[in-house]
CSV table of C-alpha atoms in Angstrom, one decimal:
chain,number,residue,atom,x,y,z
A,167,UNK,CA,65.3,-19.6,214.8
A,168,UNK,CA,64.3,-22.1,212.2
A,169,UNK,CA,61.2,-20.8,210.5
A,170,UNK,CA,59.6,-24.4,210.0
A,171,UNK,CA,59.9,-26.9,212.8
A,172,UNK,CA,62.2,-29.6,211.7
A,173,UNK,CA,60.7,-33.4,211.7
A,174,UNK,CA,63.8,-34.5,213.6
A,175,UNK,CA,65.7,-33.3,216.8
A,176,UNK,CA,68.4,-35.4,218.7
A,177,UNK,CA,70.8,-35.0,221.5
A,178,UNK,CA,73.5,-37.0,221.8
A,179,UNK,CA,74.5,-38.0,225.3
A,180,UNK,CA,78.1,-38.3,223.7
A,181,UNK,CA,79.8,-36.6,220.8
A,182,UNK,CA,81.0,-40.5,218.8
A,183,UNK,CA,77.4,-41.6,219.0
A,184,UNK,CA,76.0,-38.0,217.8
A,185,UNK,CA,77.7,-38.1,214.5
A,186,UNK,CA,76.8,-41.6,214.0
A,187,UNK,CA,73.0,-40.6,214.0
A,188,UNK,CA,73.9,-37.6,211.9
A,189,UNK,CA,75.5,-39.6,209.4
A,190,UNK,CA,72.2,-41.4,209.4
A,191,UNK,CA,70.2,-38.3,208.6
A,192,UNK,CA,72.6,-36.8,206.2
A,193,UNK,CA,72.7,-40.3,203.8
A,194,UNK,CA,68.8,-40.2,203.6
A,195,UNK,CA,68.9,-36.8,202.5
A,196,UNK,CA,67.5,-35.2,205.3
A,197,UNK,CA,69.2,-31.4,205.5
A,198,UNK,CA,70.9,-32.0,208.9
A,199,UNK,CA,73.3,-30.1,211.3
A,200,UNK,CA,74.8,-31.5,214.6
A,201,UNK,CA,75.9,-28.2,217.0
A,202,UNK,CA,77.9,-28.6,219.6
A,203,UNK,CA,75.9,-27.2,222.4
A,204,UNK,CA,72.3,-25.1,222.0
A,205,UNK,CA,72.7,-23.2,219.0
A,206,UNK,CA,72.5,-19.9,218.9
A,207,UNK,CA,70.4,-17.4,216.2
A,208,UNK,CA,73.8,-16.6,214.6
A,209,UNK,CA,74.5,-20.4,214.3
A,210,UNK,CA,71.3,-21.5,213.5
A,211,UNK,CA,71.0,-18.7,210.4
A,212,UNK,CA,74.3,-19.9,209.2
A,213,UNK,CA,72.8,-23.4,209.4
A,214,UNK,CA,70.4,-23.0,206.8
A,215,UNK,CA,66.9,-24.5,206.8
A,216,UNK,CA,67.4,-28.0,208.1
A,217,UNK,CA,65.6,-31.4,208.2
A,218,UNK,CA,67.4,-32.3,211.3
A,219,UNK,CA,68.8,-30.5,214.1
A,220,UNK,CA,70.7,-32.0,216.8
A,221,UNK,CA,72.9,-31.3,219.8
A,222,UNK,CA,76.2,-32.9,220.8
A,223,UNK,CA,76.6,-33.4,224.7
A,224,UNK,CA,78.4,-35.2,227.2
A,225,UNK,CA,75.6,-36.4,229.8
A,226,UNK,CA,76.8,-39.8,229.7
A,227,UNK,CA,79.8,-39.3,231.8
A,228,UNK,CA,78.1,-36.6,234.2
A,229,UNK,CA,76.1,-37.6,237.5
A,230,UNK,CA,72.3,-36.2,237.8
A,231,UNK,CA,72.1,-33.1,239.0
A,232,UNK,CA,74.9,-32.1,235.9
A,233,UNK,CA,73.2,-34.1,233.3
A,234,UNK,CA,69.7,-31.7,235.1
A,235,UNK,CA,72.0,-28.6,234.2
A,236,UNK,CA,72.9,-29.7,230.9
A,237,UNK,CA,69.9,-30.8,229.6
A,238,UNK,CA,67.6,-28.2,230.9
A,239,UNK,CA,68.3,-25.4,228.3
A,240,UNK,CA,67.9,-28.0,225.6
A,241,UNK,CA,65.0,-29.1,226.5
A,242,UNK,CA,63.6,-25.0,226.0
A,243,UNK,CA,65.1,-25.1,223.0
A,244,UNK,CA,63.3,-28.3,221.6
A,245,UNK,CA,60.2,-27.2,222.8
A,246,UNK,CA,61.0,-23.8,221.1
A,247,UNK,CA,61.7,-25.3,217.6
A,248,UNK,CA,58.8,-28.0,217.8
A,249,UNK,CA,60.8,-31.3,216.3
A,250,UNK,CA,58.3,-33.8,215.5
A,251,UNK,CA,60.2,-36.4,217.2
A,252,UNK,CA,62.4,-35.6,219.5
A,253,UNK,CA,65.4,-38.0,220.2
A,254,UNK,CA,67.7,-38.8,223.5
A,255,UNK,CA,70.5,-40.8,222.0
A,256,UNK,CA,72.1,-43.3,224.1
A,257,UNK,CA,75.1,-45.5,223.5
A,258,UNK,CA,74.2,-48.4,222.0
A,259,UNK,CA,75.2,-50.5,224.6
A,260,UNK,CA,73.2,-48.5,227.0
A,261,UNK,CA,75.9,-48.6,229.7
A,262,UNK,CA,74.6,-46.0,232.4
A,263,UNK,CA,74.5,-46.2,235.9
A,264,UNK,CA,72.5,-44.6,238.6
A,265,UNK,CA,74.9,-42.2,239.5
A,266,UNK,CA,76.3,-41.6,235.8
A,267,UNK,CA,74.8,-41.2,232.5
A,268,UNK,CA,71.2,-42.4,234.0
A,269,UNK,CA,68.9,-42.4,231.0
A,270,UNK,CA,66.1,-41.9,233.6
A,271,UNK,CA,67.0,-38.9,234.5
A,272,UNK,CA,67.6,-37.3,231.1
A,273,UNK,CA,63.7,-38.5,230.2
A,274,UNK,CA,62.1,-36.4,233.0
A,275,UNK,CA,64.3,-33.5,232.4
A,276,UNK,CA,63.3,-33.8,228.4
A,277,UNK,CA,60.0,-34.7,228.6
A,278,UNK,CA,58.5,-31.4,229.1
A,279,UNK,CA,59.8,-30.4,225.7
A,280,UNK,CA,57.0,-32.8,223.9
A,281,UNK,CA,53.1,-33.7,224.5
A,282,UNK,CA,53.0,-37.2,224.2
A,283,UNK,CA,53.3,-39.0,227.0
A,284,UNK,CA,54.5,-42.4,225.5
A,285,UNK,CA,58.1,-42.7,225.2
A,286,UNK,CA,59.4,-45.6,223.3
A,287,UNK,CA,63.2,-46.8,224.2
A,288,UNK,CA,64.2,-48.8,221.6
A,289,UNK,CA,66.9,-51.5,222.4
A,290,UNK,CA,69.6,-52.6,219.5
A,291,UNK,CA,70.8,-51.8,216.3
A,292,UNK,CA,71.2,-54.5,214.0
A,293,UNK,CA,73.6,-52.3,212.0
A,294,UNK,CA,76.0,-52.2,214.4
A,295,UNK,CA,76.0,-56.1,215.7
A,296,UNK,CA,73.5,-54.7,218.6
A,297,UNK,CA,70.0,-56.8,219.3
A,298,UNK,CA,67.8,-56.7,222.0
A,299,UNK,CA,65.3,-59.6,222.4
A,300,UNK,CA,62.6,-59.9,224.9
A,301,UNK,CA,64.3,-57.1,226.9
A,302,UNK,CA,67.4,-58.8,226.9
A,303,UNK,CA,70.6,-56.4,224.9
A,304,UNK,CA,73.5,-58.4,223.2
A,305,UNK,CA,76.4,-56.9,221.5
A,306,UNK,CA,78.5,-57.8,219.1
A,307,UNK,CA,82.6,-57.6,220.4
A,308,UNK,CA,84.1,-55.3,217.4
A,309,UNK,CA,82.7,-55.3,213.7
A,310,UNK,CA,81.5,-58.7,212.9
A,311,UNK,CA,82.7,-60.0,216.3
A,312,UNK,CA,81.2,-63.0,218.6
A,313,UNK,CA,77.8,-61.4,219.9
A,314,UNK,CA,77.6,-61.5,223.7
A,315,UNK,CA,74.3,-61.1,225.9
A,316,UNK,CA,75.7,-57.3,227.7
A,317,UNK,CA,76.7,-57.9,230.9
A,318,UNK,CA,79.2,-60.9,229.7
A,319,UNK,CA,80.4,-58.9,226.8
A,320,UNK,CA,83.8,-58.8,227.5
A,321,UNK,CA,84.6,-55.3,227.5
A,322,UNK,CA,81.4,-53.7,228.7
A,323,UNK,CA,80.3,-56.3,231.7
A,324,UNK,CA,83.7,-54.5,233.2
A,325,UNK,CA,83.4,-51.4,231.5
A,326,UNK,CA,85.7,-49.0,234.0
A,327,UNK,CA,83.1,-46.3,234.8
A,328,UNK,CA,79.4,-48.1,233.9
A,329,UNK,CA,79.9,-51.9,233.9
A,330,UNK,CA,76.5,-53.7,232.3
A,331,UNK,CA,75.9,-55.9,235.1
A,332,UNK,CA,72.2,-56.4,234.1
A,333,UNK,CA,71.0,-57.6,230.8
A,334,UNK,CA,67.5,-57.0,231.1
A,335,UNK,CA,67.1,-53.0,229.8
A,336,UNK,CA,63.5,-52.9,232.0
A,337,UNK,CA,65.6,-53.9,234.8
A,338,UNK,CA,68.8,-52.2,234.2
A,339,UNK,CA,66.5,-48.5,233.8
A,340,UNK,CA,64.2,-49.4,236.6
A,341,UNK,CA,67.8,-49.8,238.6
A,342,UNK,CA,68.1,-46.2,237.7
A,343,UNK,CA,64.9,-44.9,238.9
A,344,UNK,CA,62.9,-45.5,235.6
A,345,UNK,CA,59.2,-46.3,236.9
A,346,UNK,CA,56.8,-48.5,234.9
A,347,UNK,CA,58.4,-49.7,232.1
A,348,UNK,CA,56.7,-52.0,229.5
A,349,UNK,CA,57.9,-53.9,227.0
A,350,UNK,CA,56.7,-54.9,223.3
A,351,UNK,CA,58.5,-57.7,221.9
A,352,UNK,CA,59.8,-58.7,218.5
A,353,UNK,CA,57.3,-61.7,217.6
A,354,UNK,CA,54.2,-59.3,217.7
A,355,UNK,CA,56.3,-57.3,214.7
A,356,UNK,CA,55.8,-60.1,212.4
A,357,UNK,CA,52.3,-60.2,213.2
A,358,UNK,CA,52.1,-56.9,212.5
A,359,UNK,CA,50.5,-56.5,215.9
A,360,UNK,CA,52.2,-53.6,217.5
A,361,UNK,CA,49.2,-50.5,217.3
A,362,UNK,CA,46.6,-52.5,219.0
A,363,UNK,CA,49.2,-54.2,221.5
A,364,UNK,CA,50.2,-50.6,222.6
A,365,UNK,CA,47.0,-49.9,223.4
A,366,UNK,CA,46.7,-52.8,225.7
A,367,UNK,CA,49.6,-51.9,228.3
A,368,UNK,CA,49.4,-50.2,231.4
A,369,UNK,CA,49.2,-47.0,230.9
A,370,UNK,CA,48.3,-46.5,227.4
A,371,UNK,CA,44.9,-45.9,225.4
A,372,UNK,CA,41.6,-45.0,226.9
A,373,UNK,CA,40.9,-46.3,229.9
A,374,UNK,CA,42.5,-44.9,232.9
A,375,UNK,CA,45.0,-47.3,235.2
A,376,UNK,CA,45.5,-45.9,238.5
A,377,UNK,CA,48.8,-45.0,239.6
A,378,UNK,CA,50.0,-45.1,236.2
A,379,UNK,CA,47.5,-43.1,233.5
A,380,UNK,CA,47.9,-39.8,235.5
A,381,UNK,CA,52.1,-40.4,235.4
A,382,UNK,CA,53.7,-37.7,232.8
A,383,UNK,CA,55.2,-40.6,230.6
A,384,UNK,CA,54.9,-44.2,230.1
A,385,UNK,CA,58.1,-45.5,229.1
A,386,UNK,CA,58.0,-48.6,226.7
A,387,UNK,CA,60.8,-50.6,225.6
A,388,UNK,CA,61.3,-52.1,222.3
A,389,UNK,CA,63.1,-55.2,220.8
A,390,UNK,CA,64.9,-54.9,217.5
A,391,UNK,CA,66.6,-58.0,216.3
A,392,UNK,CA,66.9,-57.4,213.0
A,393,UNK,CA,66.6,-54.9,210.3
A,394,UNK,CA,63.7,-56.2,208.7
A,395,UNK,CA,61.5,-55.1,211.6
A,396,UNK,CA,62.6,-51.2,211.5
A,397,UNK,CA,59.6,-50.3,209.0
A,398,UNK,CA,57.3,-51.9,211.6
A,399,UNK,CA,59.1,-50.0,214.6
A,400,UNK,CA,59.0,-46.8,212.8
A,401,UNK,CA,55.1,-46.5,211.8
A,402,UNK,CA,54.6,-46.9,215.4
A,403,UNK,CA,56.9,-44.4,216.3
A,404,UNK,CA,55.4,-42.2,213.3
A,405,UNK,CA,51.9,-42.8,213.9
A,406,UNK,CA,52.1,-41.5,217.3
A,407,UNK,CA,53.9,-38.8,216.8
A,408,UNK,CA,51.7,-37.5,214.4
A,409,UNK,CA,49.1,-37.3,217.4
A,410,UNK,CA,51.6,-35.4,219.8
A,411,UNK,CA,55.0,-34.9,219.6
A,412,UNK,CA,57.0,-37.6,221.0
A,413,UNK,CA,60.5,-37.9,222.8
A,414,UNK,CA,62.2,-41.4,221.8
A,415,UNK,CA,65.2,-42.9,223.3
A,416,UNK,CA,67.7,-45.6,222.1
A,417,UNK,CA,70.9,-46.2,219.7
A,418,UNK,CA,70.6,-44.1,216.4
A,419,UNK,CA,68.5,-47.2,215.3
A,420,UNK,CA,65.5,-44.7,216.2
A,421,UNK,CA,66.9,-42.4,213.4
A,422,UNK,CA,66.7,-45.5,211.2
A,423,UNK,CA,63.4,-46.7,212.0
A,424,UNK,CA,62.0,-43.5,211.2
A,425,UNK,CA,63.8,-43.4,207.8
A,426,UNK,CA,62.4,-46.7,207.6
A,427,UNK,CA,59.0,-45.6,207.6
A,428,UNK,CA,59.4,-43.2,205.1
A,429,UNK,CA,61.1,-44.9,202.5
A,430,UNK,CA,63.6,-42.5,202.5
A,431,UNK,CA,66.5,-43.7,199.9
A,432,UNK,CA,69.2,-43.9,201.4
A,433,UNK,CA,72.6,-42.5,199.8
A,434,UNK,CA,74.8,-45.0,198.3
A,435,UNK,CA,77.7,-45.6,200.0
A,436,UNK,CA,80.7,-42.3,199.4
A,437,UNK,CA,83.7,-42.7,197.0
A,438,UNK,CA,86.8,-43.6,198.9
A,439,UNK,CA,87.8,-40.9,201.3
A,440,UNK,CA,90.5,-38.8,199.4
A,441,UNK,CA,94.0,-39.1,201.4
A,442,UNK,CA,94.2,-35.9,203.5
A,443,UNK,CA,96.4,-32.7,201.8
A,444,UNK,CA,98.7,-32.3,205.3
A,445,UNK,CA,100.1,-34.8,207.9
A,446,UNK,CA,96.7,-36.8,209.7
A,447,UNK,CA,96.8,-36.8,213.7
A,448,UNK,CA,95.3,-39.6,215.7
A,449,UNK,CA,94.3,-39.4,219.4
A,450,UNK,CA,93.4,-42.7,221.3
A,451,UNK,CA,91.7,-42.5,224.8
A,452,UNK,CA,90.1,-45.2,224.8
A,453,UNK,CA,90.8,-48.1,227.6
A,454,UNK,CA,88.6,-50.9,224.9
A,455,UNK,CA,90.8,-54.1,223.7
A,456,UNK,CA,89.3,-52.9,219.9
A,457,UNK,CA,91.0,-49.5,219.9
A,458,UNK,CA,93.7,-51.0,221.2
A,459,UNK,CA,94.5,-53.5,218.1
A,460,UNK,CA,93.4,-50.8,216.0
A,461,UNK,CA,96.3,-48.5,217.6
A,462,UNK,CA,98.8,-51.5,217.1
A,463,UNK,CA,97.5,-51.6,213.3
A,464,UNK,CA,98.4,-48.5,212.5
A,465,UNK,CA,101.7,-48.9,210.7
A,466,UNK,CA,101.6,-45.9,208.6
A,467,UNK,CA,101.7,-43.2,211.8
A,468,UNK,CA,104.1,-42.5,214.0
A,469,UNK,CA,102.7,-43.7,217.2
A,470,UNK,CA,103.8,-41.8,220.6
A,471,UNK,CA,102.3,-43.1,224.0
A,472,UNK,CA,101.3,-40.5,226.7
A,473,UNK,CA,101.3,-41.8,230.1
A,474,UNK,CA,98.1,-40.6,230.9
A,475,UNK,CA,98.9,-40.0,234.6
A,476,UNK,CA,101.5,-38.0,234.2
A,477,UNK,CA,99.5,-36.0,231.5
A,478,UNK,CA,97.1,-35.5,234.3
A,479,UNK,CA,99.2,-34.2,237.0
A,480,UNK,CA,102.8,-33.0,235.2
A,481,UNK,CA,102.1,-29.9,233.5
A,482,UNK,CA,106.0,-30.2,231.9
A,483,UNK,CA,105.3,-33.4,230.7
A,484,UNK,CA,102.5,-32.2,228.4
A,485,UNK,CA,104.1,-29.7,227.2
A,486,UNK,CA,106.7,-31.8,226.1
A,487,UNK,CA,104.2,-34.5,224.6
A,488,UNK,CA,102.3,-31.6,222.7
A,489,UNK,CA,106.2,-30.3,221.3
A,490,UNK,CA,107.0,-34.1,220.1
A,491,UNK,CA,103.6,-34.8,218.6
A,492,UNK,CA,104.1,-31.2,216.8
A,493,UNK,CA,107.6,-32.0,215.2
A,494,UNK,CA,106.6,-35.4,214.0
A,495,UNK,CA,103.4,-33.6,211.9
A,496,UNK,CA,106.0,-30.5,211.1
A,497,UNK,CA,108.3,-33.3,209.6
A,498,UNK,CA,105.4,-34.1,207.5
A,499,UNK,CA,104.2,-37.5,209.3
A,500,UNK,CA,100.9,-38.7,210.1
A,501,UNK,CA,100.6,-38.7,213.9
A,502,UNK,CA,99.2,-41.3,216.7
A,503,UNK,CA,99.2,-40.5,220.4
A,504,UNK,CA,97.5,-43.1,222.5
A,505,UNK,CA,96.9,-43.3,226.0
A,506,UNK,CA,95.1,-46.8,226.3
A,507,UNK,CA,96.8,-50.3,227.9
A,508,UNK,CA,98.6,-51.1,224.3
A,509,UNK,CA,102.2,-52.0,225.6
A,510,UNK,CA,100.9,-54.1,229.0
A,511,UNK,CA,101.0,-50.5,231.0
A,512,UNK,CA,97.6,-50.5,233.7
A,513,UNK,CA,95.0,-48.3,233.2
A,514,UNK,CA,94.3,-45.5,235.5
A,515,UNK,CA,91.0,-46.1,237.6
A,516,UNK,CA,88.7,-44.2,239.3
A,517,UNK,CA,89.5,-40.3,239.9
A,518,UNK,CA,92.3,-40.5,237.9
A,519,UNK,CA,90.9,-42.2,235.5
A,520,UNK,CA,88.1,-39.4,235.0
A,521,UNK,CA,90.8,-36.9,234.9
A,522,UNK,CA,92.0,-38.5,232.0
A,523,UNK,CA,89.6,-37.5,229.0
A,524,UNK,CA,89.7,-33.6,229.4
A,525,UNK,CA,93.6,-33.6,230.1
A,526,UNK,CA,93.9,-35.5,226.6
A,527,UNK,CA,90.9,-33.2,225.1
A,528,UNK,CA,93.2,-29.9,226.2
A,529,UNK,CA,96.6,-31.5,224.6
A,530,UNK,CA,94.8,-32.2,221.6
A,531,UNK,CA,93.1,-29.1,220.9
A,532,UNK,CA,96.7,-27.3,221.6
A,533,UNK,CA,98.0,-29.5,219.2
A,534,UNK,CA,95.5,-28.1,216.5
A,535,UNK,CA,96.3,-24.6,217.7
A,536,UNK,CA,99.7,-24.5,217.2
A,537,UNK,CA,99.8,-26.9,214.0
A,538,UNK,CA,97.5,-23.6,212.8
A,539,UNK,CA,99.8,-20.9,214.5
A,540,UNK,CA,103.1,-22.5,212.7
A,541,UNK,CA,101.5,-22.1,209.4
A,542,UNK,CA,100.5,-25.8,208.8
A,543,UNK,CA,96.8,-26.2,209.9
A,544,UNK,CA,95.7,-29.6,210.3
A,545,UNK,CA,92.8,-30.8,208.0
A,546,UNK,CA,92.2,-34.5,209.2
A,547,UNK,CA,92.0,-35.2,212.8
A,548,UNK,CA,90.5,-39.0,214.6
A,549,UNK,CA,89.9,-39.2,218.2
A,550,UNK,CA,89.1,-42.5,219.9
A,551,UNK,CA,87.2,-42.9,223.2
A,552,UNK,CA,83.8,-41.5,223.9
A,553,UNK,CA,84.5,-39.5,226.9
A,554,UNK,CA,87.8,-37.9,225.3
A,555,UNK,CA,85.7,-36.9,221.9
A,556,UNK,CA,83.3,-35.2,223.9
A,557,UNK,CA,85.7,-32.6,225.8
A,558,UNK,CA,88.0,-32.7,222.8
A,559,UNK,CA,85.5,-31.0,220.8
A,560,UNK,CA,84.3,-28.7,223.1
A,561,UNK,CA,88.3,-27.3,223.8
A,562,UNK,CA,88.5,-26.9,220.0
A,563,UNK,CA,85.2,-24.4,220.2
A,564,UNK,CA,83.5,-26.1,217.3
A,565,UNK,CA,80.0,-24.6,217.1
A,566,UNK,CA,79.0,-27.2,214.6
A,567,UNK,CA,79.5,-30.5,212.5
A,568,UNK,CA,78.0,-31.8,209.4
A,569,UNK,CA,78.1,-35.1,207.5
A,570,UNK,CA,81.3,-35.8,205.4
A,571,UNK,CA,81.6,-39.5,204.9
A,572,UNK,CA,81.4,-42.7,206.7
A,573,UNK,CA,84.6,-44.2,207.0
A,574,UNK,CA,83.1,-47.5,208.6
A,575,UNK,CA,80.6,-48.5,210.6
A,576,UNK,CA,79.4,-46.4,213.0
A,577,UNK,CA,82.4,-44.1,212.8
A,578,UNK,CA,81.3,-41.0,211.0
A,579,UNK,CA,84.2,-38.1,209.7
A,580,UNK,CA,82.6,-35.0,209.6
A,581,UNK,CA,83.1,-31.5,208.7
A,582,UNK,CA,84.1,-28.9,211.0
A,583,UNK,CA,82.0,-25.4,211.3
A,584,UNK,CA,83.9,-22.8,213.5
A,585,UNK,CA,84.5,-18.7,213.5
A,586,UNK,CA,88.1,-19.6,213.6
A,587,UNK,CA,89.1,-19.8,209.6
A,588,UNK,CA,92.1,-22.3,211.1
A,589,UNK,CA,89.4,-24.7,212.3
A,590,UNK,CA,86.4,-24.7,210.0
A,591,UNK,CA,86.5,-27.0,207.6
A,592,UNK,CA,88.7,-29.7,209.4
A,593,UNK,CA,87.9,-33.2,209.3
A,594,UNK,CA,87.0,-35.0,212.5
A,595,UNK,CA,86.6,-38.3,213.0
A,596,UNK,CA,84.9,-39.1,216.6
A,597,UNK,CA,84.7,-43.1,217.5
A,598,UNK,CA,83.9,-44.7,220.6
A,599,UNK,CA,85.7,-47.4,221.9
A,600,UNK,CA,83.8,-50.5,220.4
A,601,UNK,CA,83.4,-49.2,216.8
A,602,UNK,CA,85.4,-49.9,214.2
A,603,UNK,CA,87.9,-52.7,212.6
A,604,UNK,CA,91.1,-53.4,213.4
A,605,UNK,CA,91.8,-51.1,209.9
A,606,UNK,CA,90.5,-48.0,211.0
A,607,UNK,CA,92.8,-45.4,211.7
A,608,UNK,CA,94.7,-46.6,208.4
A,609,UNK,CA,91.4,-46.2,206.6
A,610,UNK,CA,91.3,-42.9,208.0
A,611,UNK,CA,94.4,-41.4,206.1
A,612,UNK,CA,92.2,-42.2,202.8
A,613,UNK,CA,93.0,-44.1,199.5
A,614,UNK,CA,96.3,-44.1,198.5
């Protein structure tokens, strides 16, 4: 174990938005390592002493009583390691549901790992075209897009598995069994009002409220409209988690606030990415309109659809996908296998839908494996889609990833840690389906 409690400690209820707080920590210097899964003492010693320590998951797409299963032995191991803040990272549209991903859930299974009993949830992040205002989340549509209030965003108000039906975050968590919520909005900021406004909510400073004062947490929600008010949002977050350690939740705009707060410098920005030394594959999962044009974009791959029902169910037809994907990269091209709606096919829905992500996670890591058992390892991989990052990494048996380069965004390439020599050291880009612009996977193949 880590012989000084770190100040930091995050779990990210997806793998794309868990390298997008790490990349966060890692450009303002803090010493930072994201495993995949709870770490064990052999992982942890080959870590090094770190700053930052998070966890990768997948509790977004499982219901409750999984994400209970999952998050349980993290929360022992946060409480066993002692970060000073301890953060649940959330998408940064907060899509969630009451039977999927609910946020409400993963606080009372993680609160037990800290002693305060305040748990901020902070809603935006201005660096990613996200802003919440008086409760109320909007989103940007793509990188610089038109910003939409959440649930008529055009993309997540019909999101296929948690459509934002509710703009209003207190009422979209209370929907998902989240008790009590207050709120603290963004004019108070500029007043510099927020200590002494905490203090008057239900629930919080001395005097007791009944039916809310002997609750184990009072959850508060937070507006962040612009950047400017992150210094502000982190000394609250700061001051009160120098009383008793504190579990936040939100968008990797928590990480920010807190850098915020203390004046951390923040890296400037990496040379160019370096083009990659062997053929670069590309895997798109994602159903979004954005990855989507971005998959059209990408003139310099050879792009391969994969029907992704017949992926699920036809065991031959993978097998042949994997062997045409293979002989493109053996013939020294940069690969792009895509299972989204680019050519007017339908999505899959429901069930199948679901089956989707670990069928494309299991072709893609045997696509690594036999690149590696041929003799020509890959050394730059991208994956598109939330859900399919998640199980990809887990079937390539990662143990860790740390901070390479930002190659826009919110889309973070990291570096690979694994006992397999084959695998350690790869590059591995994780995006979900909003991020990114309509450039990307060409900007992932580096400067030419």
């Amino acid at each position: 174990m880590t012989t000084t409690a770190p100040l930091f400690g995050w779990y990210g209820d997806d793998f794309t938005g868990a390298t997008d707080t790490l990349a966060v920590l890692a450009q303002a210097g803090l010493r930072s390592m994201l495993f995949l899964g709870v770490p064990s003492a052999e992982a942890l010693a080959a870590a090094g002493r770190l700053d930052a320590v998070g966890i990768a998951g997948a509790a977004r797409a499982m219901p409750p009583e999984a994400m209970r299963a999952e998050l349980a032995p993290v929360a022992r191991f946060f409480r066993q390691i002692a970060p000073t803040v301890l953060h649940y990272k959330v998408c940064s549209t907060f899509d969630s549901a009451p039977h999927v991903g609910n946020i409400a859930c993963a606080i009372e299974t993680l609160h037990p790992s800290v002693d305060n009993r305040w748990v901020p949830i902070l809603g935006g992040q201005p660096s990613l075209g996200r802003y919440c205002a008086f409760s109320n989340l909007f989103a940007a549509a793509g990188t610089g897009g038109t910003v939409y209030r959440i649930d008529r965003h055009p993309t997540m108000h019909r999101h296929p598995v948690t459509p934002m039906a509710e703009a209003d975050l207190r009422v979209h968590l209370a929907q998902q069994g989240l008790q009590g919520i207050t709120a603290l909005h963004y004019p108070l900021y500029e007043a510099d009002a927020l200590p002494g406004s905490l203090n008057t909510l239900p629930g919080h400073g001395a005097t007791a409220v009944p039916g809310v004062s002997d609750t184990p947490f009072v959850p508060t929600l937070l507006d962040l409209t612009s950047a400017d008010q992150l210094v502000s949002v982190g000394r609250l977050l700061w001051q009160q988690a120098q009383r008793a350690r504190l579990l936040a939740v939100g968008p990797s705009s928590v990480a920010q606030a807190l850098i915020a707060c203390w004046g951390a410098q923040v890296s400037p920005p990496a040379p160019a990415l370096a083009p990659s030394p062997s053929p670069v594959f590309a895997w798109a999962g994602s159903l979004s309109p954005i990855t989507a044009a971005q998959v059209q974009a990408a003139t310099s791959y050879q792009r391969i659809p994969v029907d992704a029902h017949r992926l699920t169910h036809d065991t031959d037809y993978a097998q042949a996908a994997q062997r045409a994907i293979c002989a493109r990269l053996q013939q020294g091209h940069h690969v792009l296998a895509y299972t989204g709606p680019t050519d007017g096919a339908s999505a899959p829905s429901g069930g199948a839908s679901a089956a989707v992500a670990p069928a494309s996670a299991a072709l893609v890591a045997r696509v690594v494996q036999a690149q590696a058992d041929n003799g020509t390892p890959l050394r730059r991989v991208g994956i598109a889609g939330g859900d399919t990052s998640s199980h990809a990494v887990q079937a390539l048996h990662l143990w860790g990833l740390s901070y390479h380069t930002t190659v826009c965004p919110g889309v973070t390439l990291s570096r690979a840690h694994s006992t397999d020599p084959s695998r350690h050291g790869l590059e591995l880009m994780l995006k979900g389906g909003q991020m990114g612009g309509t450039d990307l996977f060409e900007r992932l193949l580096g400067a030419g």
